[in-house]
């Protein structure tokens, strides 16, 4: 899970734009797609491998940010006559366009994941596919992996099926519109059920000890000709939508485990030291965390619209470090099969337009559901896929981390010497004069160095910005 999400809302600044271009070069970010790859993608877009089954009668809909065009998932929910629910969840079938061993396949394995920059993105697949022929855009017949999940009245999965089918989304929705429709009672029945099923799945998550972090998005906004930073708190609809994807990833993991071949997304339990650090951050931010209250219960009690809570949720993402991919074959269950944050076996399978591993996981699940052996290309890739995903994820994390630094420096570039209200949220154990402060306005978390003595953990202090220059100097504060 990314530490922070960012996007530009307003015109790009010259200094920031130049720094972002230099960052792409320094990190070795892929540039334009080679001509051979583009030609293969054009051919695949014109003649995809369409499945025989027609499921275009299911009135699916997508939920994404308003500007998104690389639409991986579409869903439909209905109550079952005998009780419980049926969820149809269509996932873009990238394998219908990518030929194993071809130029497009090789390029995707080189890129591994879509990279997100404040001024744009570097896609995993050429836009003719990711934003066109493979995307589940409305009113278009598309090849998909169609999941059918039957749930009981409490939201537990009773039966799972996934197969290839042609689907057609009826509507492209966004989170704010979905939230408004549900809150005002104007949502169509299938959409209204998203809240009902999402809430049930959240309750099950709580019961099994899982946790979803509602991490605020950090937005760059234009303010009187300059820049500002604000947080956008996730809506309840974001969480309900995420629960459908999470449920599918858990069902996929169960399918693969039952078949004896697959790839899981795993995360070990957080070490005691990491939790101790979070307790110090909670104290610093004046968040009451009694010792008898579990970490998961505390996180669920937080409101990401409150700045101190938002800062703490950002720090909580540190517990997600150490996640990786675990491969198993030959019918043996892996020793480490659980994702600690999910509190169950889980896999990535719902974003194949943006993440390499999902194409392979989806293929393995289709084979498992049909009771047949997975194709050789999917099984053979398992030997190298964890390493490819590790390297690709590492690059994506570097891009995100560096972009945060650049955006914050660009926003504050002309404010060096100014003072701000801040809270000391962390102090280095080995050097108590070095730490981290949280500013509420602008929405910045930055380093602070105190030449005069130890920093007062948890105190609200005035700090002076001593440096900020995108591409040259990361932001740094000192006590004022």
Short mmCIF file of C-alpha atoms in Angstrom, two decimals:
data_model
loop_
_atom_site.label_atom_id
_atom_site.label_comp_id
_atom_site.label_asym_id
_atom_site.label_seq_id
_atom_site.Cartn_x
_atom_site.Cartn_y
_atom_site.Cartn_z
CA UNK A 1 0.00 0.00 0.00
CA UNK A 2 1.41 3.40 -0.93
CA UNK A 3 2.43 5.66 1.93
CA UNK A 4 0.73 8.66 0.37
CA UNK A 5 -1.38 9.21 -2.72
CA UNK A 6 -0.85 12.38 -4.71
CA UNK A 7 -2.19 14.07 -7.76
CA UNK A 8 -1.87 17.54 -9.19
CA UNK A 9 -4.92 19.81 -9.06
CA UNK A 10 -3.85 22.90 -10.96
CA UNK A 11 -1.13 23.95 -13.36
CA UNK A 12 2.29 22.36 -13.01
CA UNK A 13 5.11 24.65 -11.90
CA UNK A 14 8.28 24.95 -13.96
CA UNK A 15 10.62 24.00 -11.10
CA UNK A 16 8.54 21.01 -10.11
CA UNK A 17 8.13 19.87 -13.70
CA UNK A 18 11.87 19.99 -14.30
CA UNK A 19 12.56 18.12 -11.07
CA UNK A 20 10.05 15.41 -11.98
CA UNK A 21 11.66 14.95 -15.39
CA UNK A 22 15.07 14.62 -13.75
CA UNK A 23 13.63 12.13 -11.27
CA UNK A 24 12.35 9.92 -14.09
CA UNK A 25 15.84 9.85 -15.61
CA UNK A 26 17.63 9.25 -12.31
CA UNK A 27 15.41 6.32 -11.32
CA UNK A 28 15.50 4.75 -14.77
CA UNK A 29 11.76 5.04 -15.26
CA UNK A 30 10.65 3.51 -18.58
CA UNK A 31 9.97 6.02 -21.32
CA UNK A 32 7.92 5.60 -24.46
CA UNK A 33 6.88 2.12 -25.55
CA UNK A 34 9.06 0.62 -28.31
CA UNK A 35 7.53 0.64 -31.79
CA UNK A 36 7.33 -3.17 -31.86
CA UNK A 37 5.36 -3.19 -28.61
CA UNK A 38 2.98 -0.50 -29.84
CA UNK A 39 2.40 -2.38 -33.09
CA UNK A 40 1.62 -5.60 -31.23
CA UNK A 41 -0.73 -3.73 -28.91
CA UNK A 42 -2.57 -2.17 -31.85
CA UNK A 43 -3.04 -5.59 -33.41
CA UNK A 44 -4.25 -7.10 -30.15
CA UNK A 45 -6.68 -4.23 -29.59
CA UNK A 46 -8.17 -4.84 -33.02
CA UNK A 47 -8.50 -8.61 -32.56
CA UNK A 48 -8.62 -9.74 -28.92
CA UNK A 49 -9.28 -13.35 -27.96
CA UNK A 50 -12.96 -13.04 -27.05
CA UNK A 51 -14.51 -15.76 -24.84
CA UNK A 52 -17.54 -17.76 -25.92
CA UNK A 53 -19.71 -16.97 -22.91
CA UNK A 54 -21.86 -13.86 -23.18
CA UNK A 55 -22.57 -12.10 -19.87
CA UNK A 56 -23.45 -8.70 -21.28
CA UNK A 57 -26.90 -8.97 -19.71
CA UNK A 58 -25.40 -8.29 -16.25
CA UNK A 59 -25.70 -4.51 -15.64
CA UNK A 60 -22.20 -3.95 -14.30
CA UNK A 61 -20.85 -0.59 -13.18
CA UNK A 62 -17.38 0.74 -12.36
CA UNK A 63 -16.29 3.01 -9.49
CA UNK A 64 -13.09 4.99 -9.98
CA UNK A 65 -11.73 8.54 -9.65
CA UNK A 66 -13.43 10.83 -12.20
CA UNK A 67 -10.46 11.09 -14.56
CA UNK A 68 -9.63 7.37 -14.62
CA UNK A 69 -9.83 5.54 -17.92
CA UNK A 70 -7.81 2.40 -17.07
CA UNK A 71 -10.77 0.59 -15.53
CA UNK A 72 -9.84 -2.84 -14.15
CA UNK A 73 -13.04 -3.78 -12.29
CA UNK A 74 -16.80 -3.64 -12.74
CA UNK A 75 -19.40 -5.04 -10.35
CA UNK A 76 -23.05 -5.85 -9.82
CA UNK A 77 -24.73 -6.83 -6.56
CA UNK A 78 -28.11 -8.42 -5.98
CA UNK A 79 -29.96 -10.11 -3.14
CA UNK A 80 -30.43 -13.87 -3.57
CA UNK A 81 -34.04 -15.12 -3.37
CA UNK A 82 -33.14 -17.65 -0.67
CA UNK A 83 -31.19 -15.07 1.36
CA UNK A 84 -27.74 -13.58 1.19
CA UNK A 85 -26.17 -11.85 -1.78
CA UNK A 86 -24.64 -12.52 -5.19
CA UNK A 87 -21.74 -10.35 -6.30
CA UNK A 88 -20.55 -10.37 -9.89
CA UNK A 89 -17.10 -8.82 -10.21
CA UNK A 90 -15.60 -8.50 -13.68
CA UNK A 91 -11.84 -8.05 -14.01
CA UNK A 92 -10.24 -6.88 -17.25
CA UNK A 93 -8.83 -9.91 -19.10
CA UNK A 94 -5.38 -8.67 -20.10
CA UNK A 95 -4.43 -12.19 -21.18
CA UNK A 96 -6.94 -11.83 -24.02
CA UNK A 97 -4.59 -9.24 -25.54
CA UNK A 98 -1.09 -10.29 -24.43
CA UNK A 99 0.57 -13.23 -26.16
CA UNK A 100 2.99 -15.08 -23.87
CA UNK A 101 6.56 -14.61 -25.06
CA UNK A 102 5.66 -11.70 -27.35
CA UNK A 103 7.01 -8.15 -27.32
CA UNK A 104 4.05 -6.86 -25.31
CA UNK A 105 4.53 -9.57 -22.69
CA UNK A 106 8.26 -8.85 -22.40
CA UNK A 107 7.66 -5.12 -22.01
CA UNK A 108 5.07 -5.67 -19.29
CA UNK A 109 7.51 -7.90 -17.40
CA UNK A 110 10.11 -5.15 -17.69
CA UNK A 111 7.76 -2.45 -16.39
CA UNK A 112 5.96 -4.61 -13.77
CA UNK A 113 3.60 -1.88 -12.54
CA UNK A 114 2.08 1.43 -13.51
CA UNK A 115 4.03 4.29 -11.94
CA UNK A 116 2.23 7.37 -10.65
CA UNK A 117 3.70 10.84 -10.72
CA UNK A 118 1.93 14.07 -9.69
CA UNK A 119 2.00 15.23 -13.33
CA UNK A 120 1.03 11.94 -14.97
CA UNK A 121 1.61 8.22 -14.99
CA UNK A 122 3.84 5.68 -16.70
CA UNK A 123 1.52 2.82 -17.68
CA UNK A 124 2.21 -0.90 -17.53
CA UNK A 125 0.55 -1.45 -20.92
CA UNK A 126 0.23 0.84 -23.95
CA UNK A 127 -2.76 3.21 -23.65
CA UNK A 128 -4.45 1.60 -26.67
CA UNK A 129 -5.03 -1.34 -24.31
CA UNK A 130 -4.98 0.07 -20.77
CA UNK A 131 -7.14 3.07 -21.63
CA UNK A 132 -8.96 1.52 -24.58
CA UNK A 133 -9.59 -2.01 -25.76
CA UNK A 134 -8.87 -3.80 -22.45
CA UNK A 135 -10.41 -1.20 -20.14
CA UNK A 136 -13.95 -1.86 -18.86
CA UNK A 137 -15.27 1.38 -20.28
CA UNK A 138 -19.05 1.83 -20.35
CA UNK A 139 -21.15 0.52 -23.22
CA UNK A 140 -18.32 -1.54 -24.68
CA UNK A 141 -18.18 -5.34 -25.03
CA UNK A 142 -15.00 -6.46 -23.27
CA UNK A 143 -13.33 -9.80 -22.46
CA UNK A 144 -13.20 -10.28 -18.69
CA UNK A 145 -12.63 -12.73 -15.89
CA UNK A 146 -16.09 -12.80 -14.37
CA UNK A 147 -16.18 -13.70 -10.68
CA UNK A 148 -19.42 -14.87 -9.08
CA UNK A 149 -19.35 -14.78 -5.31
CA UNK A 150 -22.39 -16.01 -3.40
CA UNK A 151 -22.55 -14.68 0.15
CA UNK A 152 -24.66 -15.62 3.14
CA UNK A 153 -26.73 -13.09 5.07
CA UNK A 154 -23.67 -12.07 7.10
CA UNK A 155 -21.54 -11.45 4.02
CA UNK A 156 -19.44 -14.61 4.22
CA UNK A 157 -18.47 -16.20 0.91
CA UNK A 158 -20.29 -19.52 0.43
CA UNK A 159 -19.37 -20.36 -3.17
CA UNK A 160 -16.89 -18.98 -5.64
CA UNK A 161 -16.68 -19.23 -9.42
CA UNK A 162 -14.61 -17.41 -12.02
CA UNK A 163 -14.67 -17.88 -15.76
CA UNK A 164 -14.03 -15.97 -18.93
CA UNK A 165 -16.97 -14.04 -20.37
CA UNK A 166 -17.81 -11.04 -22.52
CA UNK A 167 -19.16 -8.25 -20.32
CA UNK A 168 -20.49 -4.74 -20.80
CA UNK A 169 -20.37 -2.05 -18.13
CA UNK A 170 -23.47 0.15 -18.03
CA UNK A 171 -22.11 3.08 -16.05
CA UNK A 172 -18.84 4.71 -15.01
CA UNK A 173 -19.29 6.06 -11.49
CA UNK A 174 -16.99 7.99 -9.15
CA UNK A 175 -16.67 7.84 -5.37
CA UNK A 176 -18.26 11.19 -4.57
CA UNK A 177 -21.22 10.49 -6.84
CA UNK A 178 -21.69 7.03 -5.34
CA UNK A 179 -21.53 8.42 -1.81
CA UNK A 180 -24.07 11.12 -2.59
CA UNK A 181 -26.47 8.69 -4.28
CA UNK A 182 -26.31 6.27 -1.34
CA UNK A 183 -26.61 9.00 1.29
CA UNK A 184 -29.62 10.61 -0.41
CA UNK A 185 -31.39 7.33 -1.11
CA UNK A 186 -31.29 7.84 -4.88
CA UNK A 187 -28.92 4.94 -5.65
CA UNK A 188 -30.05 2.12 -7.91
CA UNK A 189 -30.70 -1.13 -5.97
CA UNK A 190 -27.41 -2.75 -7.03
CA UNK A 191 -25.44 0.31 -5.99
CA UNK A 192 -27.34 0.67 -2.71
CA UNK A 193 -26.29 -2.90 -1.87
CA UNK A 194 -22.65 -1.84 -2.04
CA UNK A 195 -23.07 -0.14 1.33
CA UNK A 196 -24.89 -3.13 2.79
CA UNK A 197 -22.39 -5.72 1.61
CA UNK A 198 -19.43 -3.44 2.26
CA UNK A 199 -20.49 -2.90 5.86
CA UNK A 200 -20.95 -6.64 6.39
CA UNK A 201 -17.50 -7.32 5.00
CA UNK A 202 -16.02 -4.62 7.25
CA UNK A 203 -17.64 -6.32 10.25
CA UNK A 204 -16.12 -9.65 9.20
CA UNK A 205 -12.74 -7.96 8.81
CA UNK A 206 -13.02 -6.66 12.36
CA UNK A 207 -13.99 -10.11 13.67
CA UNK A 208 -10.99 -11.85 12.10
CA UNK A 209 -8.56 -9.14 13.24
CA UNK A 210 -7.90 -7.57 9.85
CA UNK A 211 -7.44 -3.88 9.25
CA UNK A 212 -7.87 -1.50 6.31
CA UNK A 213 -6.04 1.81 6.52
CA UNK A 214 -8.11 4.76 5.33
CA UNK A 215 -5.03 6.74 4.41
CA UNK A 216 -5.85 10.30 3.27
CA UNK A 217 -4.75 11.40 -0.18
CA UNK A 218 -2.32 14.27 -0.27
CA UNK A 219 -3.45 16.74 -2.92
CA UNK A 220 -1.56 19.63 -4.47
CA UNK A 221 -3.97 22.49 -5.07
CA UNK A 222 -3.61 25.93 -6.63
CA UNK A 223 -3.95 28.82 -4.17
CA UNK A 224 -3.85 32.40 -5.43
CA UNK A 225 -1.28 31.61 -8.07
CA UNK A 226 0.83 29.44 -5.76
CA UNK A 227 0.61 25.91 -4.41
CA UNK A 228 -0.96 24.43 -1.31
CA UNK A 229 -1.10 20.93 0.16
CA UNK A 230 -4.26 19.44 1.63
CA UNK A 231 -5.49 16.01 2.65
CA UNK A 232 -8.53 14.35 1.09
CA UNK A 233 -10.08 11.94 3.54
CA UNK A 234 -11.43 8.72 2.00
CA UNK A 235 -15.21 8.43 1.82
CA UNK A 236 -17.10 5.45 3.22
CA UNK A 237 -17.76 4.46 -0.40
CA UNK A 238 -13.99 4.07 -0.91
CA UNK A 239 -13.96 1.49 1.87
CA UNK A 240 -17.03 -0.41 0.65
CA UNK A 241 -15.56 -0.62 -2.85
CA UNK A 242 -12.22 -1.79 -1.45
CA UNK A 243 -13.98 -4.55 0.48
CA UNK A 244 -15.28 -6.07 -2.78
CA UNK A 245 -11.75 -6.19 -4.17
CA UNK A 246 -10.39 -7.54 -0.89
CA UNK A 247 -13.07 -10.25 -0.77
CA UNK A 248 -12.16 -11.31 -4.31
CA UNK A 249 -8.46 -11.44 -3.47
CA UNK A 250 -9.22 -13.68 -0.49
CA UNK A 251 -11.47 -15.93 -2.59
CA UNK A 252 -8.73 -16.15 -5.22
CA UNK A 253 -6.20 -17.18 -2.61
CA UNK A 254 -8.53 -19.93 -1.38
CA UNK A 255 -9.01 -21.20 -4.94
CA UNK A 256 -5.28 -21.40 -5.55
CA UNK A 257 -4.57 -23.01 -2.19
CA UNK A 258 -7.18 -25.67 -2.93
CA UNK A 259 -5.64 -26.34 -6.34
CA UNK A 260 -2.10 -26.53 -4.97
CA UNK A 261 -0.58 -23.95 -7.33
CA UNK A 262 -0.53 -20.20 -6.93
CA UNK A 263 1.01 -16.97 -5.78
CA UNK A 264 -0.05 -15.15 -2.60
CA UNK A 265 0.49 -11.65 -1.32
CA UNK A 266 1.89 -12.21 2.16
CA UNK A 267 2.87 -9.99 5.08
CA UNK A 268 4.48 -11.09 8.35
CA UNK A 269 3.22 -9.79 11.67
CA UNK A 270 4.73 -6.45 12.65
CA UNK A 271 7.69 -6.63 15.04
CA UNK A 272 7.20 -5.26 18.54
CA UNK A 273 9.53 -2.36 17.81
CA UNK A 274 7.33 -1.09 14.99
CA UNK A 275 4.24 -1.13 17.16
CA UNK A 276 6.18 0.63 19.92
CA UNK A 277 7.12 3.37 17.50
CA UNK A 278 3.47 3.81 16.58
CA UNK A 279 2.57 4.11 20.26
CA UNK A 280 5.07 6.96 20.56
CA UNK A 281 3.55 8.62 17.49
CA UNK A 282 0.07 8.26 18.96
CA UNK A 283 1.23 9.88 22.18
CA UNK A 284 2.86 12.69 20.22
CA UNK A 285 -0.35 13.34 18.31
CA UNK A 286 -2.48 13.29 21.48
CA UNK A 287 -4.28 10.11 20.37
CA UNK A 288 -5.48 8.07 23.31
CA UNK A 289 -4.32 4.46 22.90
CA UNK A 290 -4.95 2.45 26.08
CA UNK A 291 -2.71 -0.62 26.39
CA UNK A 292 -5.71 -2.97 26.41
CA UNK A 293 -6.94 -1.64 23.03
CA UNK A 294 -5.60 -3.62 20.03
CA UNK A 295 -3.94 -1.76 17.19
CA UNK A 296 -6.71 -2.71 14.74
CA UNK A 297 -9.41 -1.38 17.08
CA UNK A 298 -7.58 1.92 17.46
CA UNK A 299 -7.20 2.41 13.71
CA UNK A 300 -10.90 1.76 13.14
CA UNK A 301 -11.74 4.46 15.68
CA UNK A 302 -9.80 7.18 13.86
CA UNK A 303 -11.27 9.86 11.62
CA UNK A 304 -8.98 10.65 8.66
CA UNK A 305 -10.59 14.10 8.41
CA UNK A 306 -8.88 15.07 11.68
CA UNK A 307 -5.30 16.20 10.89
CA UNK A 308 -3.70 14.38 13.84
CA UNK A 309 -5.51 11.18 12.92
CA UNK A 310 -4.49 11.61 9.27
CA UNK A 311 -0.84 11.94 10.29
CA UNK A 312 -1.06 8.83 12.47
CA UNK A 313 -2.66 6.80 9.67
CA UNK A 314 0.25 7.79 7.43
CA UNK A 315 2.65 6.45 10.05
CA UNK A 316 0.65 3.21 10.31
CA UNK A 317 1.59 2.28 6.76
CA UNK A 318 5.05 1.45 8.12
CA UNK A 319 3.55 -1.79 9.44
CA UNK A 320 2.90 -2.86 5.86
CA UNK A 321 6.59 -2.96 5.05
CA UNK A 322 7.88 -6.44 4.45
CA UNK A 323 5.01 -7.55 2.22
CA UNK A 324 6.01 -9.90 -0.57
CA UNK A 325 4.81 -12.66 -2.86
CA UNK A 326 4.86 -16.34 -1.91
CA UNK A 327 4.72 -19.00 -4.63
CA UNK A 328 3.61 -22.57 -4.05
CA UNK A 329 3.34 -25.57 -6.38
CA UNK A 330 2.95 -29.32 -6.12
CA UNK A 331 -0.06 -29.23 -3.84
CA UNK A 332 1.83 -28.13 -0.72
CA UNK A 333 0.43 -25.26 1.32
CA UNK A 334 3.13 -22.62 1.90
CA UNK A 335 4.44 -22.20 5.44
CA UNK A 336 3.60 -18.49 5.39
CA UNK A 337 0.25 -18.06 3.67
CA UNK A 338 -1.35 -15.20 5.59
CA UNK A 339 -1.31 -11.46 4.98
CA UNK A 340 -1.13 -9.98 8.48
CA UNK A 341 -3.20 -6.88 7.64
CA UNK A 342 -5.89 -8.97 5.94
CA UNK A 343 -5.67 -11.66 8.64
CA UNK A 344 -6.25 -14.34 5.99
CA UNK A 345 -4.65 -15.71 2.81
CA UNK A 346 -4.89 -13.10 0.07
CA UNK A 347 -3.60 -12.41 -3.42
CA UNK A 348 -3.47 -9.59 -5.94
CA UNK A 349 -5.82 -10.37 -8.83
CA UNK A 350 -8.09 -7.35 -9.40
CA UNK A 351 -5.82 -4.81 -11.14
CA UNK A 352 -4.20 -6.50 -14.15
CA UNK A 353 -4.10 -3.29 -16.21
CA UNK A 354 -1.81 -1.74 -13.61
CA UNK A 355 0.03 -4.64 -11.94
CA UNK A 356 1.82 -7.56 -13.62
CA UNK A 357 1.13 -10.32 -11.09
CA UNK A 358 -2.65 -10.00 -11.40
CA UNK A 359 -2.67 -11.41 -14.94
CA UNK A 360 -1.01 -14.60 -13.73
CA UNK A 361 -3.10 -14.92 -10.57
CA UNK A 362 -6.27 -14.53 -12.60
CA UNK A 363 -5.19 -17.24 -15.03
CA UNK A 364 -4.40 -19.64 -12.19
CA UNK A 365 -7.80 -18.98 -10.63
CA UNK A 366 -9.70 -19.60 -13.86
CA UNK A 367 -7.94 -22.95 -14.18
CA UNK A 368 -8.54 -23.83 -10.53
CA UNK A 369 -12.25 -23.03 -10.77
CA UNK A 370 -12.55 -25.21 -13.86
CA UNK A 371 -10.61 -28.06 -12.27
CA UNK A 372 -7.94 -28.10 -14.98
CA UNK A 373 -4.21 -27.49 -15.04
CA UNK A 374 -3.14 -23.91 -15.54
CA UNK A 375 -1.44 -23.13 -18.86
CA UNK A 376 2.31 -23.56 -18.95
CA UNK A 377 3.05 -19.86 -19.42
CA UNK A 378 1.31 -19.03 -16.13
CA UNK A 379 2.97 -21.82 -14.15
CA UNK A 380 6.44 -21.23 -15.58
CA UNK A 381 6.33 -17.53 -14.68
CA UNK A 382 5.98 -18.36 -10.98
CA UNK A 383 9.71 -18.98 -10.60
CA UNK A 384 10.65 -15.38 -11.43
CA UNK A 385 7.44 -13.44 -10.72
CA UNK A 386 8.12 -12.71 -7.02
CA UNK A 387 11.51 -11.20 -7.90
CA UNK A 388 10.05 -9.15 -10.75
CA UNK A 389 7.31 -7.86 -8.48
CA UNK A 390 9.81 -7.07 -5.72
CA UNK A 391 11.95 -4.97 -8.03
CA UNK A 392 8.97 -3.27 -9.65
CA UNK A 393 7.38 -2.49 -6.30
CA UNK A 394 10.67 -1.13 -5.02
CA UNK A 395 10.81 1.27 -7.98
CA UNK A 396 7.19 2.30 -7.45
CA UNK A 397 7.91 3.01 -3.77
CA UNK A 398 10.97 5.06 -4.70
CA UNK A 399 8.93 7.05 -7.20
CA UNK A 400 6.28 7.75 -4.60
CA UNK A 401 8.73 8.68 -1.85
CA UNK A 402 10.74 10.97 -4.11
CA UNK A 403 7.60 12.58 -5.52
CA UNK A 404 6.38 13.41 -2.02
CA UNK A 405 9.71 15.10 -1.31
CA UNK A 406 9.64 17.03 -4.58
CA UNK A 407 6.05 18.21 -4.23
CA UNK A 408 6.56 19.36 -0.66
CA UNK A 409 9.74 21.20 -1.64
CA UNK A 410 7.97 22.83 -4.60
CA UNK A 411 5.04 23.92 -2.45
CA UNK A 412 7.34 25.44 0.16
CA UNK A 413 10.11 26.71 -2.12
CA UNK A 414 9.20 30.37 -1.72
CA UNK A 415 8.54 30.13 2.01
CA UNK A 416 12.04 29.42 3.33
CA UNK A 417 12.49 31.42 6.51
CA UNK A 418 8.79 31.40 7.43
CA UNK A 419 7.55 29.85 10.66
CA UNK A 420 4.74 27.31 11.05
CA UNK A 421 2.76 25.64 13.81
CA UNK A 422 3.81 21.97 14.00
CA UNK A 423 3.66 18.90 16.22
CA UNK A 424 6.72 16.76 16.91
CA UNK A 425 5.49 13.28 16.00
CA UNK A 426 8.77 11.35 16.11
CA UNK A 427 12.23 11.69 17.61
CA UNK A 428 15.20 9.55 16.60
CA UNK A 429 16.27 7.31 19.47
CA UNK A 430 19.97 7.60 18.60
CA UNK A 431 19.80 11.34 17.99
CA UNK A 432 17.02 13.11 19.92
CA UNK A 433 17.86 16.35 18.14
CA UNK A 434 16.63 14.83 14.87
CA UNK A 435 12.95 14.07 14.30
CA UNK A 436 9.76 14.58 12.34
CA UNK A 437 7.10 17.26 12.54
CA UNK A 438 3.55 17.33 11.23
CA UNK A 439 2.13 20.57 9.82
CA UNK A 440 -1.61 20.88 9.46
CA UNK A 441 -1.47 23.74 6.94
CA UNK A 442 0.13 23.05 4.55
CA UNK A 443 -0.40 19.28 4.90
CA UNK A 444 3.25 18.38 5.29
CA UNK A 445 5.23 15.81 7.27
CA UNK A 446 8.89 16.79 7.29
CA UNK A 447 12.24 16.42 8.99
CA UNK A 448 13.29 18.76 11.81
CA UNK A 449 16.75 19.25 13.35
CA UNK A 450 17.28 21.01 16.64
CA UNK A 451 20.78 22.44 17.22
CA UNK A 452 19.94 23.50 20.77
CA UNK A 453 18.91 20.21 22.36
CA UNK A 454 16.51 17.24 22.29
CA UNK A 455 13.20 17.66 20.50
CA UNK A 456 10.07 17.61 22.71
CA UNK A 457 8.17 14.53 21.51
CA UNK A 458 4.45 15.22 21.34
CA UNK A 459 4.74 18.98 21.86
CA UNK A 460 3.27 21.60 19.59
CA UNK A 461 6.06 23.97 18.61
CA UNK A 462 6.86 26.71 16.16
CA UNK A 463 9.29 25.66 13.43
CA UNK A 464 11.15 27.64 10.81
CA UNK A 465 11.60 26.29 7.28
CA UNK A 466 15.35 26.24 6.61
CA UNK A 467 15.47 24.63 3.17
CA UNK A 468 13.14 23.63 0.33
CA UNK A 469 14.14 23.38 -3.31
CA UNK A 470 12.68 20.70 -5.61
CA UNK A 471 15.40 18.57 -7.08
CA UNK A 472 18.10 20.15 -4.89
CA UNK A 473 17.14 20.22 -1.22
CA UNK A 474 14.40 18.34 0.61
CA UNK A 475 12.36 20.27 3.14
CA UNK A 476 13.98 20.78 6.52
CA UNK A 477 12.75 22.59 9.60
CA UNK A 478 14.35 23.89 12.78
CA UNK A 479 12.68 24.99 16.02
CA UNK A 480 11.84 28.68 15.73
#
